[in-house]
Short mmCIF file of C-alpha atoms and ligand atoms in Angstrom, two decimals:
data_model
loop_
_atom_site.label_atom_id
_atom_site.label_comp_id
_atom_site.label_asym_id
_atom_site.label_seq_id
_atom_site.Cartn_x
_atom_site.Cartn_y
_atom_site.Cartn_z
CA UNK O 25 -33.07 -24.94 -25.89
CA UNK O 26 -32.60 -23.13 -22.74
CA UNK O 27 -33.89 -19.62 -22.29
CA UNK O 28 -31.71 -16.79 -20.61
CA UNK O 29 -32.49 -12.79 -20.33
CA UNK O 30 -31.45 -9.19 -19.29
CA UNK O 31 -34.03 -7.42 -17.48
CA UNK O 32 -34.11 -3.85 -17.09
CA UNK O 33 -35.72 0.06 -18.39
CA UNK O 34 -34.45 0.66 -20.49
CA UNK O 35 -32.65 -2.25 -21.99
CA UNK O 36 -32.28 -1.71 -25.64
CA UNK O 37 -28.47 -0.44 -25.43
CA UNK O 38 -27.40 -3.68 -23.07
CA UNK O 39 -24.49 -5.74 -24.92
CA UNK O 40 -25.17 -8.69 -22.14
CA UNK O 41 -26.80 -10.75 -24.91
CA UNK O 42 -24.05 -10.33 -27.35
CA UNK O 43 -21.66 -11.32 -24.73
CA UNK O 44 -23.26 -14.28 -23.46
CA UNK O 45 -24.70 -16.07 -26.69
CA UNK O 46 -20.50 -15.63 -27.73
CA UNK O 47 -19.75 -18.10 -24.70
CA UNK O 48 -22.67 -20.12 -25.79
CA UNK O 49 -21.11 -20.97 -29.27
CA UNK O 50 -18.21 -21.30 -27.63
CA UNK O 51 -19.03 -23.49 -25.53
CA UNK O 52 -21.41 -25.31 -28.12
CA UNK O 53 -24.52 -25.37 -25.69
CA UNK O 54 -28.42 -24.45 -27.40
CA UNK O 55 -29.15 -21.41 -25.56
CA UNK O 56 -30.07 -17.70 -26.27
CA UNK O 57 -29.92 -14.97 -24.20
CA UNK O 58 -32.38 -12.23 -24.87
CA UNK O 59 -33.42 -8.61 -23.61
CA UNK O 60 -36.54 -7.96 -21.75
CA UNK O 61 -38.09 -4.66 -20.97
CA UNK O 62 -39.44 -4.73 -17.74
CA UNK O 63 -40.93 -1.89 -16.51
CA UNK O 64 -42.35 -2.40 -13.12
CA UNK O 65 -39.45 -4.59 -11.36
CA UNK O 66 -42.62 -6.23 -9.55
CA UNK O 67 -43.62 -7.72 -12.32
CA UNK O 68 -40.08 -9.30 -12.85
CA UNK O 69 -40.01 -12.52 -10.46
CA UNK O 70 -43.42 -13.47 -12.34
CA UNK O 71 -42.11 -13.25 -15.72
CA UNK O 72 -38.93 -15.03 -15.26
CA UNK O 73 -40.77 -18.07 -13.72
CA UNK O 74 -43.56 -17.88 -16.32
CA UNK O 75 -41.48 -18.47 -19.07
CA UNK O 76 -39.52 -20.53 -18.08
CA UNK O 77 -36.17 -18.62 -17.90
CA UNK O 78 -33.18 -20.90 -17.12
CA UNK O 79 -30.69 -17.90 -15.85
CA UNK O 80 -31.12 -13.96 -15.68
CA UNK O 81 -29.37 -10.60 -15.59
CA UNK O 82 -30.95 -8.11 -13.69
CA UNK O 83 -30.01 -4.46 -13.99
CA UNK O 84 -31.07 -0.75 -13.75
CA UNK O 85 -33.35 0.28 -11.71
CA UNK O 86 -34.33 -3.43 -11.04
CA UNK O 87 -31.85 -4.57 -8.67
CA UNK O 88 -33.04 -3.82 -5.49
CA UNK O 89 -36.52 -5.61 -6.14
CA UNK O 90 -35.44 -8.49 -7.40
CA UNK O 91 -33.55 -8.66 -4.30
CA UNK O 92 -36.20 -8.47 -2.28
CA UNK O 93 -38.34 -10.65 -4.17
CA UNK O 94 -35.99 -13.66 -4.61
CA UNK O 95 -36.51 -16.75 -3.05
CA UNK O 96 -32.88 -17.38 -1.63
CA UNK O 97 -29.96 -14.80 -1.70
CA UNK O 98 -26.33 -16.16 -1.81
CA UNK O 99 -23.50 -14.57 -0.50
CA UNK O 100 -22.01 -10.92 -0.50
CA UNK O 101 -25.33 -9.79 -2.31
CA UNK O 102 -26.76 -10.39 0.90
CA UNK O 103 -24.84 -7.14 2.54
CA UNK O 104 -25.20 -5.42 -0.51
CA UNK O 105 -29.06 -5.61 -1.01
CA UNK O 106 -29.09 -6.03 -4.69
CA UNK O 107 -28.83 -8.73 -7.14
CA UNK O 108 -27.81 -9.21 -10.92
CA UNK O 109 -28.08 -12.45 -11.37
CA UNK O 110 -31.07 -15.10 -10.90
CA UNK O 111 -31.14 -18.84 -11.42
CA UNK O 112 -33.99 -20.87 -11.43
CA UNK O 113 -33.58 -24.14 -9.76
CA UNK O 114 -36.83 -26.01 -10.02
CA UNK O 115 -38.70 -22.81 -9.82
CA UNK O 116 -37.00 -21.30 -7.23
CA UNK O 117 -35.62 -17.85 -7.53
CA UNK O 118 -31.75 -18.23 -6.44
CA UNK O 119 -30.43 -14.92 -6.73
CA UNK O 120 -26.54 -13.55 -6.46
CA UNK O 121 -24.63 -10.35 -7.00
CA UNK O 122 -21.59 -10.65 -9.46
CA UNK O 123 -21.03 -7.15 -9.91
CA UNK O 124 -18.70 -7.53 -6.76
CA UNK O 125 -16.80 -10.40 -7.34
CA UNK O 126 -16.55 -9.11 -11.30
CA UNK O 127 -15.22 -5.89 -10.09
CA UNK O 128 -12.63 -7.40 -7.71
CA UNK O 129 -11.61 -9.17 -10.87
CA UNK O 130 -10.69 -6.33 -12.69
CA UNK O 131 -8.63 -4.82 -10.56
CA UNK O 132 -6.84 -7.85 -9.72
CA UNK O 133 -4.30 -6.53 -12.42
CA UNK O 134 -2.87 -3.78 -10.32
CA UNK O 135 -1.43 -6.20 -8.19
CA UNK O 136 -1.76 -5.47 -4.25
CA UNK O 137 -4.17 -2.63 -3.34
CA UNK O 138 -4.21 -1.05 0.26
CA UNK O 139 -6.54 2.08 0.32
CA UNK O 140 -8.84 2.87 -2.02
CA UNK O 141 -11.25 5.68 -2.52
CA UNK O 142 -14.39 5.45 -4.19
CA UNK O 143 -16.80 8.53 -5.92
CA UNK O 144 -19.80 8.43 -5.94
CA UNK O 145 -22.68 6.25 -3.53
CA UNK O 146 -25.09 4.53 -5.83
CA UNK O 147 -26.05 1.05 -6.34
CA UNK O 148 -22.62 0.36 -7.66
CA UNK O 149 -20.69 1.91 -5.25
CA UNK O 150 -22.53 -0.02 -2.71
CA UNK O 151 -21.43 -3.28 -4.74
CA UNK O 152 -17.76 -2.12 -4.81
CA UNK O 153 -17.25 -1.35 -1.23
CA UNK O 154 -19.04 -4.42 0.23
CA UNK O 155 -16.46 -6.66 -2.06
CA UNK O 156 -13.46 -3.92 -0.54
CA UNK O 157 -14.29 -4.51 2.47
CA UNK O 158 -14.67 -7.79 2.44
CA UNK O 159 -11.44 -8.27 0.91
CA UNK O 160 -10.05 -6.29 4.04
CA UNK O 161 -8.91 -3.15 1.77
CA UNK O 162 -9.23 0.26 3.48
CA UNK O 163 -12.29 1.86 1.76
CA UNK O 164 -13.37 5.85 1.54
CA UNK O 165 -16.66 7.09 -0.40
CA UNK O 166 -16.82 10.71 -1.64
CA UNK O 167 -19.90 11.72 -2.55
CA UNK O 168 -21.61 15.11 -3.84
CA UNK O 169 -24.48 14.34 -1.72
CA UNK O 170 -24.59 12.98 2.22
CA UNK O 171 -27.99 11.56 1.62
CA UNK O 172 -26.35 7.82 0.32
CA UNK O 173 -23.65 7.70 3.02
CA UNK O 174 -25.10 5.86 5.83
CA UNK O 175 -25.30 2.62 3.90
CA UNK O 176 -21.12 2.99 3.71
CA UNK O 177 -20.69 4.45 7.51
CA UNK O 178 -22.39 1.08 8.58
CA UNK O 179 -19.87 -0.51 6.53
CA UNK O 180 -16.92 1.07 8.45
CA UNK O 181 -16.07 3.10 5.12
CA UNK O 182 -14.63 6.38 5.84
CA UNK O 183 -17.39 8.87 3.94
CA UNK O 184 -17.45 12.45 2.82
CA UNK O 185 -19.54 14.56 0.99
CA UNK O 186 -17.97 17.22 -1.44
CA UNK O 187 -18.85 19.87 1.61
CA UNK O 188 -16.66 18.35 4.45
CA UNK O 189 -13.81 16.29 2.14
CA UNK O 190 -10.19 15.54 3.72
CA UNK O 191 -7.85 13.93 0.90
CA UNK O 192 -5.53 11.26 1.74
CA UNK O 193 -3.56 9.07 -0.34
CA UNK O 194 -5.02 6.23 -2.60
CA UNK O 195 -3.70 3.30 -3.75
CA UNK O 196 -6.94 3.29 -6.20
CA UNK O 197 -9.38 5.80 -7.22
CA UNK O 198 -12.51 4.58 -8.46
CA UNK O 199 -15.25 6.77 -10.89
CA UNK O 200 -18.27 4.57 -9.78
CA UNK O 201 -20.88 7.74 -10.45
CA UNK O 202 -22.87 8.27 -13.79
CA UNK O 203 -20.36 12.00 -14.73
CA UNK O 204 -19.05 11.36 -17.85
CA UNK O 205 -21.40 8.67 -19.13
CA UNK O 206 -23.99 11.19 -21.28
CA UNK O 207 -21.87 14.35 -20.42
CA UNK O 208 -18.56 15.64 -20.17
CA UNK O 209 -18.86 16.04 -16.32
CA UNK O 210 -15.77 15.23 -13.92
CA UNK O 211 -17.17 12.96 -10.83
CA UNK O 212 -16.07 16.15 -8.18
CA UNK O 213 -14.88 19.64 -8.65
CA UNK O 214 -11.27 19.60 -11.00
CA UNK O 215 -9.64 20.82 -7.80
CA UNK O 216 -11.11 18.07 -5.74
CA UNK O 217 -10.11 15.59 -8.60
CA UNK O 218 -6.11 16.57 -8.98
CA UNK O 219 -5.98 16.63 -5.27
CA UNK O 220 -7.18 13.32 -4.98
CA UNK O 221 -4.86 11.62 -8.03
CA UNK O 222 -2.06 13.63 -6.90
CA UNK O 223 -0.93 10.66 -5.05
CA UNK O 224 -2.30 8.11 -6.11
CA UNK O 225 -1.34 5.14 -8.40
CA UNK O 226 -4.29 3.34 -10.46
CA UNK O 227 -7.44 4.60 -11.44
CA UNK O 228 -10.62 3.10 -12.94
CA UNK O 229 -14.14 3.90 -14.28
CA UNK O 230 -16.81 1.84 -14.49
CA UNK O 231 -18.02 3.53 -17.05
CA UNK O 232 -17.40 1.33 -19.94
CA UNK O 233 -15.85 2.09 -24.39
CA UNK O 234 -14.81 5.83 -23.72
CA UNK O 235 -12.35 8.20 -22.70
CA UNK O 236 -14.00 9.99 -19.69
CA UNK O 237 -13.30 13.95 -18.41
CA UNK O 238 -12.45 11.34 -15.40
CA UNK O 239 -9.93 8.84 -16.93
CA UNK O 240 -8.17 11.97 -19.45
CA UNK O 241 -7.06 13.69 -15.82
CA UNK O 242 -5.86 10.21 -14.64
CA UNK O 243 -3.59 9.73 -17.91
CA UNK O 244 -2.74 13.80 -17.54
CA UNK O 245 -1.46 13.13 -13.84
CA UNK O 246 0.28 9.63 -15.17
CA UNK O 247 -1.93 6.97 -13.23
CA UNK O 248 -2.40 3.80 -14.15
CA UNK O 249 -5.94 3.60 -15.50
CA UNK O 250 -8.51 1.40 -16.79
CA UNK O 251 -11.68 1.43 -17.91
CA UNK O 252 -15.36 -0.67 -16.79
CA UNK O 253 -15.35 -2.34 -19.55
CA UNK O 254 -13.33 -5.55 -17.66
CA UNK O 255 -15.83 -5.41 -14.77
CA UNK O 256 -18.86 -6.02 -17.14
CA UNK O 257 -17.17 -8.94 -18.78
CA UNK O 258 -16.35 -10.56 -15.44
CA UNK O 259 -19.60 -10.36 -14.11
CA UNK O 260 -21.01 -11.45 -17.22
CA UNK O 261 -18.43 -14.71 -16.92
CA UNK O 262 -19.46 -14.59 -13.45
CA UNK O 263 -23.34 -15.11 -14.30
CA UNK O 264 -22.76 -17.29 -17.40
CA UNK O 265 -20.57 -20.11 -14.82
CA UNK O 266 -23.19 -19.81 -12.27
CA UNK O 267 -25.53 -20.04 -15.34
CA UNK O 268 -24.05 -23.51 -17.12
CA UNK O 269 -22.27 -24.88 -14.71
CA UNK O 270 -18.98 -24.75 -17.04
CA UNK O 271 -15.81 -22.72 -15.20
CA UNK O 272 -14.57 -19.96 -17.60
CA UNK O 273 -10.71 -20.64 -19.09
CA UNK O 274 -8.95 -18.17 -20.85
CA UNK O 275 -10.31 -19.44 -24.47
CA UNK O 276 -14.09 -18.72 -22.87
CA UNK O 277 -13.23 -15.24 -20.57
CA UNK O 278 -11.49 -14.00 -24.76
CA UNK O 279 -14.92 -15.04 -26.96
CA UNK O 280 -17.34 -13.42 -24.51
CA UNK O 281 -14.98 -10.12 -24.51
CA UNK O 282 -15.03 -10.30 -28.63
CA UNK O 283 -18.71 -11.08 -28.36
CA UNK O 284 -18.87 -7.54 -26.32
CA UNK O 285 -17.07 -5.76 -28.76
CA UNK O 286 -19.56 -6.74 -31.55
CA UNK O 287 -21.29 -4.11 -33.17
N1 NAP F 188 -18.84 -1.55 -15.95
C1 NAP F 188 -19.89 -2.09 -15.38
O1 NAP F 188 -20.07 -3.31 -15.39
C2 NAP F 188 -20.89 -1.22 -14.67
C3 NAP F 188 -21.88 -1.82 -13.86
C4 NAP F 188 -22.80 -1.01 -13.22
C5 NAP F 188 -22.75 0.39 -13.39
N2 NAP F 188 -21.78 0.93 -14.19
C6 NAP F 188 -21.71 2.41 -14.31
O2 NAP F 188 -21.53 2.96 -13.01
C7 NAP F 188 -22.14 4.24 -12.93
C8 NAP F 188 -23.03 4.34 -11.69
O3 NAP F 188 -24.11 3.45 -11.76
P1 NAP F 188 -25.12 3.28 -10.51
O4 NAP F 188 -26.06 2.20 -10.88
O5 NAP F 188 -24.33 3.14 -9.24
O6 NAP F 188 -25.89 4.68 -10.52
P2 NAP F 188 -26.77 5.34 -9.37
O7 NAP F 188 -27.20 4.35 -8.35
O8 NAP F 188 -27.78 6.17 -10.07
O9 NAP F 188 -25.72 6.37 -8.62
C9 NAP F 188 -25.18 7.44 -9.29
C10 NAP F 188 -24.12 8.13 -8.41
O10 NAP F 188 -23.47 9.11 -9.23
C11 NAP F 188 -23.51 10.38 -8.59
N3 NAP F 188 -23.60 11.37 -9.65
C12 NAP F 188 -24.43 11.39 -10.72
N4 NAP F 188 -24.15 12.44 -11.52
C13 NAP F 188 -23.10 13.08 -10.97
C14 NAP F 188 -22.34 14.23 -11.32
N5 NAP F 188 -22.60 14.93 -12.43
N6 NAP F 188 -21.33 14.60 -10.52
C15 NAP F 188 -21.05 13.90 -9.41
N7 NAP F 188 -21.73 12.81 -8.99
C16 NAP F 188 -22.73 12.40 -9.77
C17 NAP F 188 -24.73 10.34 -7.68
O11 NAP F 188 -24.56 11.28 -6.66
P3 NAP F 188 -25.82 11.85 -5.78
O12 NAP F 188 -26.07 10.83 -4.71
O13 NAP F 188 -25.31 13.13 -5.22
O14 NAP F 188 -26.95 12.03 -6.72
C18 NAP F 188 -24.66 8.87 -7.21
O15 NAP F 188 -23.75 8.74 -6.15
C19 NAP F 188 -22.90 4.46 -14.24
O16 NAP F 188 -22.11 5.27 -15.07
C20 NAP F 188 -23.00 3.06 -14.83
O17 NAP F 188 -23.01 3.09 -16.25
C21 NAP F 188 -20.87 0.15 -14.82
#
């Protein structure tokens, strides 16, 4: 039986297991995927070798020390400076960042996308733009505070706080802060916010199973719009290839979405 786990704090609410042990039985491999409360992210590196933990998820507020504490860091998580996803290989710590790739994967339904613009500067945001830019995709970052931006000026983003903002057009807005996840908050002023979709054509939250304040002004100005719940299965598929070895088809990508959408 090989072990896999979710670490975070808190972790109780995290439907990673669900989605992963789906692909398991899919894929008819003896594994379970479990949740671990870890409270001090030092102590995660230990416990994952310890036990004897075959793959891992790593995610809030973890994902900038087990970054630092892996033992090798593969590609675009090295720009990024956090990881999601460890795999131990002989008891090494190999550790990668999916949430990039994953989120390039959702939006890979709204065909080409030019310019995007992206609210909010947090640990996602910083996943999001280093996979933008990458991907050679004009990137801006609009957030309420300036203290986040440098990480995205260094990138060659074009960045804003709420005090100094100039709107453009956007191919693609992105919601990638926490208003509307507990609240009923929009992600800038309402002003701001119609300004912004005014012109622009898609919109998505990563924000994941609800209607945001965010997403109801998207449909109101007729975007197309989407919600995160796409970029949490693709990282997940993400993880769970880099995890068995087995490349996700269509009949894999489907059971791990139904396994999400478990109760
Ligand atoms: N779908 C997925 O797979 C997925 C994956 C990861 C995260 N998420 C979601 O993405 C969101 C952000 O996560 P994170 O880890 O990047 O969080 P984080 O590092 O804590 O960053 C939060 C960001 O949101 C901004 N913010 C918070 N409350 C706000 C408000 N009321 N109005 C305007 N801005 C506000 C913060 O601005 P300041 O700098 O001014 O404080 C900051 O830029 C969360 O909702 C999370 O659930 C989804």
């Amino acid at each position: 039986m090989q072990n896999f786990t979710i670490y975070g704090n808190p972790v109780i609410h995290s439907k990673s297991p669900q989605m992963h042990n789906a692909g398991f039985r899919h894929i008819h491999l003896e594994a379970n995927y479990q949740k671990t409360l870890i409270e001090d992210g030092k102590d995660l590196k230990q416990n994952f070798i310890q036990n004897n933990i075959q793959g891992a998820n790593i995610t809030v507020p973890h994902k900038e020390v087990a970054f630092k504490d892996a033992d090798q860091i593969m590609g675009l998580a090295k720009e990024i400076g956090a990881v999601n996803t460890y795999i131990n290989e002989d008891g090494k710590v190999i550790a990668y960042n999916t949430d990039a790739p994953g989120f390039m994967k959702a939006i890979e339904e709204f065909g080409k996308i030019k310019k995007v613009i992206i609210l909010g500067a947090g640990g996602t945001a910083k996943a999001i733009a280093v996979a933008l830019k990458e991907a050679g995709i004009k990137t801006t970052v609009l957030n309420r505070s300036k203290n986040r931006l440098e990480f995205f000026r260094d990138l060659d983003c074009d960045v804003f706080s709420w005090d100094d903002f100039i709107c453009e057009d956007y191919d693609l807005v992105v919601n990638s802060t926490s208003a509307g996840l507990k609240d009923d908050s929009y992600p800038t002023s309402v002003e701001m916010l119609e300004d912004i979709l005014n012109d622009s054509t898609y919109a998505m939250d990563c924000i994941y199973g609800k209607m945001t304040p965010f997403l109801e002004k998207a449909k109101e100005n007729r975007l197309t719009f989407k919600d995160g719940e796409d970029m949490l299965l693709y990282q997940g598929v993400l993880a769970f290839e880099l995890f068995t070895g087995v490349k996700a088809d269509k009949d894999l990508v489907e059971s791990m979405r139904q396994g999400l959408k478990e109760a």
